[in-house]
Short mmCIF file of C-alpha atoms in Angstrom, two decimals:
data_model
loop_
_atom_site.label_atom_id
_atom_site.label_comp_id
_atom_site.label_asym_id
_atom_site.label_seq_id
_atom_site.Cartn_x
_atom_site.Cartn_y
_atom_site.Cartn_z
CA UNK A 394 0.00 0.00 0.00
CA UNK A 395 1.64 3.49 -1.10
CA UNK A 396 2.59 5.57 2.12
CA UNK A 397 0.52 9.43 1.93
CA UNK A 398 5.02 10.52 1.89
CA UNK A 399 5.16 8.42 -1.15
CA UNK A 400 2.55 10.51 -3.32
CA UNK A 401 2.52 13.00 -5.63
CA UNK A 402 1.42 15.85 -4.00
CA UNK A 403 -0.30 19.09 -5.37
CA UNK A 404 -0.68 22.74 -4.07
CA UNK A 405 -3.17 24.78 -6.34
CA UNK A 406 -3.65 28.98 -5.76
CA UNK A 407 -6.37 30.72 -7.43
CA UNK A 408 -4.38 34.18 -7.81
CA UNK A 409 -6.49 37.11 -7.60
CA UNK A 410 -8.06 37.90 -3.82
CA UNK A 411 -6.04 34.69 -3.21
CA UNK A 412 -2.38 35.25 -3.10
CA UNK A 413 -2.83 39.08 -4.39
CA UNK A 414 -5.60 41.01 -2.50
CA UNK A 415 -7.50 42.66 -5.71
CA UNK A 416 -8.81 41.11 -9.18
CA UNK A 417 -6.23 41.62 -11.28
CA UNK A 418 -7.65 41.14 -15.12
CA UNK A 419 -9.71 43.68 -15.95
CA UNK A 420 -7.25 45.71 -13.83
CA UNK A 421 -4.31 45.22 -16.01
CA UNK A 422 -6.57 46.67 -19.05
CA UNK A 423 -6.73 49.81 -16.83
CA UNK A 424 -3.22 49.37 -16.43
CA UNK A 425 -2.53 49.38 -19.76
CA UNK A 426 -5.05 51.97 -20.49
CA UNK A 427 -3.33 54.57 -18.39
CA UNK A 428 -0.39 54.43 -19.51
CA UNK A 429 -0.74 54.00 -22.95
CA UNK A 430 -2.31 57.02 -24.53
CA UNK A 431 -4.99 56.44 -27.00
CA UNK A 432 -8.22 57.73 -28.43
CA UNK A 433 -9.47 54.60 -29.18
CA UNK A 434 -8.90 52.97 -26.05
CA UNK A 435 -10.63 55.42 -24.24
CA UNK A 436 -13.40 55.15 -26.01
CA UNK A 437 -13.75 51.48 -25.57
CA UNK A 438 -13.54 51.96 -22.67
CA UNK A 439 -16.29 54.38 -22.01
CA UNK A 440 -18.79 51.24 -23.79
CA UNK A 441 -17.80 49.30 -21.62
CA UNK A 442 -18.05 51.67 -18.68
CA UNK A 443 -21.84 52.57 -19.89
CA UNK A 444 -22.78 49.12 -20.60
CA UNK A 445 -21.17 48.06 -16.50
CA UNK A 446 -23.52 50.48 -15.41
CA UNK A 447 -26.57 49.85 -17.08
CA UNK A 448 -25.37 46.11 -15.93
CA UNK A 449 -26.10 44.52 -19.56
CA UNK A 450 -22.85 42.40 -19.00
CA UNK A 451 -23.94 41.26 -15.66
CA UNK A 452 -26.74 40.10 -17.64
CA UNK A 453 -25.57 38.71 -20.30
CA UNK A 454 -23.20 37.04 -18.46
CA UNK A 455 -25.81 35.33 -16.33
CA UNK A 456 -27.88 34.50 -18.93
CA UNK A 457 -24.90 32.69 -20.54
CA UNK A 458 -23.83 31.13 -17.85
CA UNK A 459 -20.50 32.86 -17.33
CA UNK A 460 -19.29 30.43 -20.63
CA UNK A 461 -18.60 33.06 -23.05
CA UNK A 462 -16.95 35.58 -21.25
CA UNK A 463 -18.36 38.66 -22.40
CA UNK A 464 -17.66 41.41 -19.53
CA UNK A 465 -13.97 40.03 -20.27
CA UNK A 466 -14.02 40.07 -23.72
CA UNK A 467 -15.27 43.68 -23.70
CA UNK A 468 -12.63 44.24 -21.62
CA UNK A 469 -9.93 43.03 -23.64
CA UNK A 470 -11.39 45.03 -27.01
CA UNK A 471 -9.05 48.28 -25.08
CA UNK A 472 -5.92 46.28 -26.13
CA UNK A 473 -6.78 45.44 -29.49
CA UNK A 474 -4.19 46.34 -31.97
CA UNK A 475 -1.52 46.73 -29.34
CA UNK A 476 1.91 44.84 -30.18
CA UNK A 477 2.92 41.97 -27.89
CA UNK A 478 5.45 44.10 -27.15
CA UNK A 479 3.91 46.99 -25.77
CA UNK A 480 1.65 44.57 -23.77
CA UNK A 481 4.53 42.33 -22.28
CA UNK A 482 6.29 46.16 -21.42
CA UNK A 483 3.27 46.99 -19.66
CA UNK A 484 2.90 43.36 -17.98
CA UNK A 485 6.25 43.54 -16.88
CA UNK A 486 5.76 46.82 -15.08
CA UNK A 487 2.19 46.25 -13.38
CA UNK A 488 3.60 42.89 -11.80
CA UNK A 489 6.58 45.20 -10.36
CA UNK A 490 4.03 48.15 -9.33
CA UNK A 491 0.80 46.91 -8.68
CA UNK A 492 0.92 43.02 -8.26
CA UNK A 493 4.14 42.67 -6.01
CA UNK A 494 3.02 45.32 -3.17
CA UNK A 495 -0.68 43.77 -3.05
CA UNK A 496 0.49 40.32 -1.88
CA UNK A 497 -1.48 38.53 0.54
CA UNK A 498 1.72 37.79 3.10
CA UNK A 499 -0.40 34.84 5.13
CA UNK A 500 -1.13 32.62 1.94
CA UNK A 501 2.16 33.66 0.12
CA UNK A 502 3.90 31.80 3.42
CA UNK A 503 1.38 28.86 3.10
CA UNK A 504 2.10 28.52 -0.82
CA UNK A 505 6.20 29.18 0.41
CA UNK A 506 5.72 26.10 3.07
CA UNK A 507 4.05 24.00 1.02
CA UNK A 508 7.23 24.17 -1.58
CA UNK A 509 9.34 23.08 1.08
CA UNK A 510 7.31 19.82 2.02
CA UNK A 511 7.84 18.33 -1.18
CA UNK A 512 4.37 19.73 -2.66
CA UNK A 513 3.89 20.42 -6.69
CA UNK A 514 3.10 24.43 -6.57
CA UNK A 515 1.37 26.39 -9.06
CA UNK A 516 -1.78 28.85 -10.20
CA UNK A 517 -5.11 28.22 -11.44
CA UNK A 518 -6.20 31.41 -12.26
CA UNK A 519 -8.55 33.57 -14.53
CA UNK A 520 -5.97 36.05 -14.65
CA UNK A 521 -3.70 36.73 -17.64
CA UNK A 522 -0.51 34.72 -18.69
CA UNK A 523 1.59 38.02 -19.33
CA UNK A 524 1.78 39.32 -16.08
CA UNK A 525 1.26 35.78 -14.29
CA UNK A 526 4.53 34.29 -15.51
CA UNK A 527 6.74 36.87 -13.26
CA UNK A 528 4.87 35.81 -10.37
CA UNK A 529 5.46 32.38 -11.06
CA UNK A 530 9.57 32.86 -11.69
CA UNK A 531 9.81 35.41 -8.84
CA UNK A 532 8.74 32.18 -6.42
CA UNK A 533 9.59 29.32 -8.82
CA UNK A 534 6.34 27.94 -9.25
CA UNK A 535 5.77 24.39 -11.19
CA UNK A 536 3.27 25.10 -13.09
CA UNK A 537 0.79 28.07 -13.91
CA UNK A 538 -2.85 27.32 -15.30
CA UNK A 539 -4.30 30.85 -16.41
CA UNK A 540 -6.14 33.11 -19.02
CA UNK A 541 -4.09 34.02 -21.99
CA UNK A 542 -4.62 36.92 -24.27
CA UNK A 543 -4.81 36.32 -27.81
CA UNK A 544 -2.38 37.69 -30.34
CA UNK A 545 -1.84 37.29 -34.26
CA UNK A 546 0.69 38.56 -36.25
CA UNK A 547 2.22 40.12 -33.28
CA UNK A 548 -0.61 42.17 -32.12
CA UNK A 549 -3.50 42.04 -29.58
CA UNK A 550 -6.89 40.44 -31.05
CA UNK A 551 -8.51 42.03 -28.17
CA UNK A 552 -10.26 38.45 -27.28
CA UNK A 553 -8.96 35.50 -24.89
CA UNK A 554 -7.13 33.30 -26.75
CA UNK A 555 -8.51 29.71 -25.51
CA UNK A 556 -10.97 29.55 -22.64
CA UNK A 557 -11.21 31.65 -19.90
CA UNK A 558 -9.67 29.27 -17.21
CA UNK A 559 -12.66 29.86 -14.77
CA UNK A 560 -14.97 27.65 -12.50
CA UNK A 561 -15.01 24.03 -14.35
CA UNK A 562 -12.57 24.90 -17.04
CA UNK A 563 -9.55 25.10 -13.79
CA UNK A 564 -10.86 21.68 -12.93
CA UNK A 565 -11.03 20.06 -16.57
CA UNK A 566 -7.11 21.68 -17.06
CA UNK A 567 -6.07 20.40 -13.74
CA UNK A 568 -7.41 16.93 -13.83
CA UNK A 569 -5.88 16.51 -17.32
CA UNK A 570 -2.60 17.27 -15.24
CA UNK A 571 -3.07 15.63 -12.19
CA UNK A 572 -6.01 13.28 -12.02
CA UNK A 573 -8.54 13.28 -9.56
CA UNK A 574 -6.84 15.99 -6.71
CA UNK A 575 -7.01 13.14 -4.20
CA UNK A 576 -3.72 14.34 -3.01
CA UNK A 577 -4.45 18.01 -3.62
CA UNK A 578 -4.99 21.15 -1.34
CA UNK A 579 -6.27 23.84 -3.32
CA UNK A 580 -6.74 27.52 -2.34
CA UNK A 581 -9.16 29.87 -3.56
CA UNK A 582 -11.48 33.13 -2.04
CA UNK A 583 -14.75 32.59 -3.74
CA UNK A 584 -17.53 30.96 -3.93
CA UNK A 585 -17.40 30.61 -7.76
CA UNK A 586 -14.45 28.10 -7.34
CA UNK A 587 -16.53 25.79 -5.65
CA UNK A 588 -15.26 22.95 -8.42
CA UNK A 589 -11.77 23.75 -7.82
CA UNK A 590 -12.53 23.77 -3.93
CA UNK A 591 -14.40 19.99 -4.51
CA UNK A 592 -11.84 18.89 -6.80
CA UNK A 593 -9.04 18.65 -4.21
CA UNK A 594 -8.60 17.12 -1.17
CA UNK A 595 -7.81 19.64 1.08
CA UNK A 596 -9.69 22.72 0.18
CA UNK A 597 -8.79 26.25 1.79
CA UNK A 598 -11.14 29.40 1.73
CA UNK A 599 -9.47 32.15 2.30
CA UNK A 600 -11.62 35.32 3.42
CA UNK A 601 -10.28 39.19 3.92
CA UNK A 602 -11.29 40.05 7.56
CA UNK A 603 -14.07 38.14 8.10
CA UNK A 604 -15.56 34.49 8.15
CA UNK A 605 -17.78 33.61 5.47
CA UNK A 606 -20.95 31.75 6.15
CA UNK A 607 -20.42 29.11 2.86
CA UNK A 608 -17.32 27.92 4.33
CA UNK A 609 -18.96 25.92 7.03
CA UNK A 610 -21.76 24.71 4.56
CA UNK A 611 -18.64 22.47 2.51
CA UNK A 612 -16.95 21.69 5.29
CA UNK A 613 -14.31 23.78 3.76
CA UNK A 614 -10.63 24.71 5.84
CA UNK A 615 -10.72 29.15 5.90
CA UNK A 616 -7.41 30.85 6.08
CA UNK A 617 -9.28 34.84 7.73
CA UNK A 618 -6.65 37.51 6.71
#
């Protein structure tokens, strides 16, 4: 019978409100947005700022069931045209300005320990691949599961390229990897990673400043921060 030491064991962070305390897709766009001067960027923008308000992609996001995107998508039409270039620049720099001093210190230790007890460490995340992949060489993660944005010919479609790796998609990307997460601990802050919370065997909420009710519904470890 194989000894619990003897098995492959996995550590999975969802990124954003998880290991850095804001959501950090959309906020990139803005990122890029502010620093890159352009007409039509700012007027994308302002759609997409009407259309928030008037919540039509809260909507039409519900009524799709979250598997198209769309908010995101609109989000991503700012960048459009941009060389990978420009965005990797700009990726480079929010990691360094706004990513690095928003760290959560208590799960960045847990993800830190969990290294140094043998455990495969990496990010399921919705966030983007550009910005992602300094996190993950800054703390030498194994593997990083994430959004991507799409590019042809060298510039920004303003669309994800692939799926947006959300709710089931983390779990159909990580059981392709790893199997079944019986030897799993996963971390994540919301309720809308309830499959990647199921899918492991040690699931970990963790909650800014507060308990959250859900947590005791699943039976669910809760790291309060």
């Amino acid at each position: 019978m194989q000894k619990d030491s003897d098995m492959h064991k996995v550590a999975v962070f969802d990124f954003c409100e998880t290991l850095a305390d804001f959501q950090t897709a959309n906020a990139f766009v803005d990122f890029v947005r502010q620093n890159v001067k352009s007409v039509e960027v700012r007027l994308v923008n302002t759609v997409y700022v009407v259309l928030s308000k008037l919540q039509v992609i809260r909507f039409l996001n519900f009524a799709t069931s979250h598997k198209h995107s769309i908010g995101k998508n609109l989000k991503l039409l700012q960048l459009r045209g941009m060389s990978r270039e420009t965005i990797e620049a700009m990726a480079q720099r929010f990691h360094e300005e706004r990513i690095k001093p928003h760290l959560i210190e208590a799960t960045v230790e847990r993800m830190e320990q969990l290294k140094k007890d043998g455990y495969e460490v990496g990010l399921s995340s919705g966030g983007y691949g550009v910005y992602l992949k300094h996190f993950a060489q800054d703390y030498k993660l194994d593997f990083v599961q994430c959004s991507e944005i799409g590019f042809r010919n060298g510039r920004c479609t303003g669309r994800l390229a692939g799926a947006d790796c959300m709710r089931e998609e983390k779990v159909r990307r990580l059981t392709q990897r790893f199997g079944n997460g019986d030897n799993a601990v996963a971390f994540s802050d919301s309720l809308s990673d309830l499959p990647l919370l199921e899918w492991a065997s040690q699931p970990v909420v963790v909650s800014r400043g507060k308990h959250q009710a859900w947590v005791e519904k699943y039976g669910f470890q809760e790291i309060i921060w």
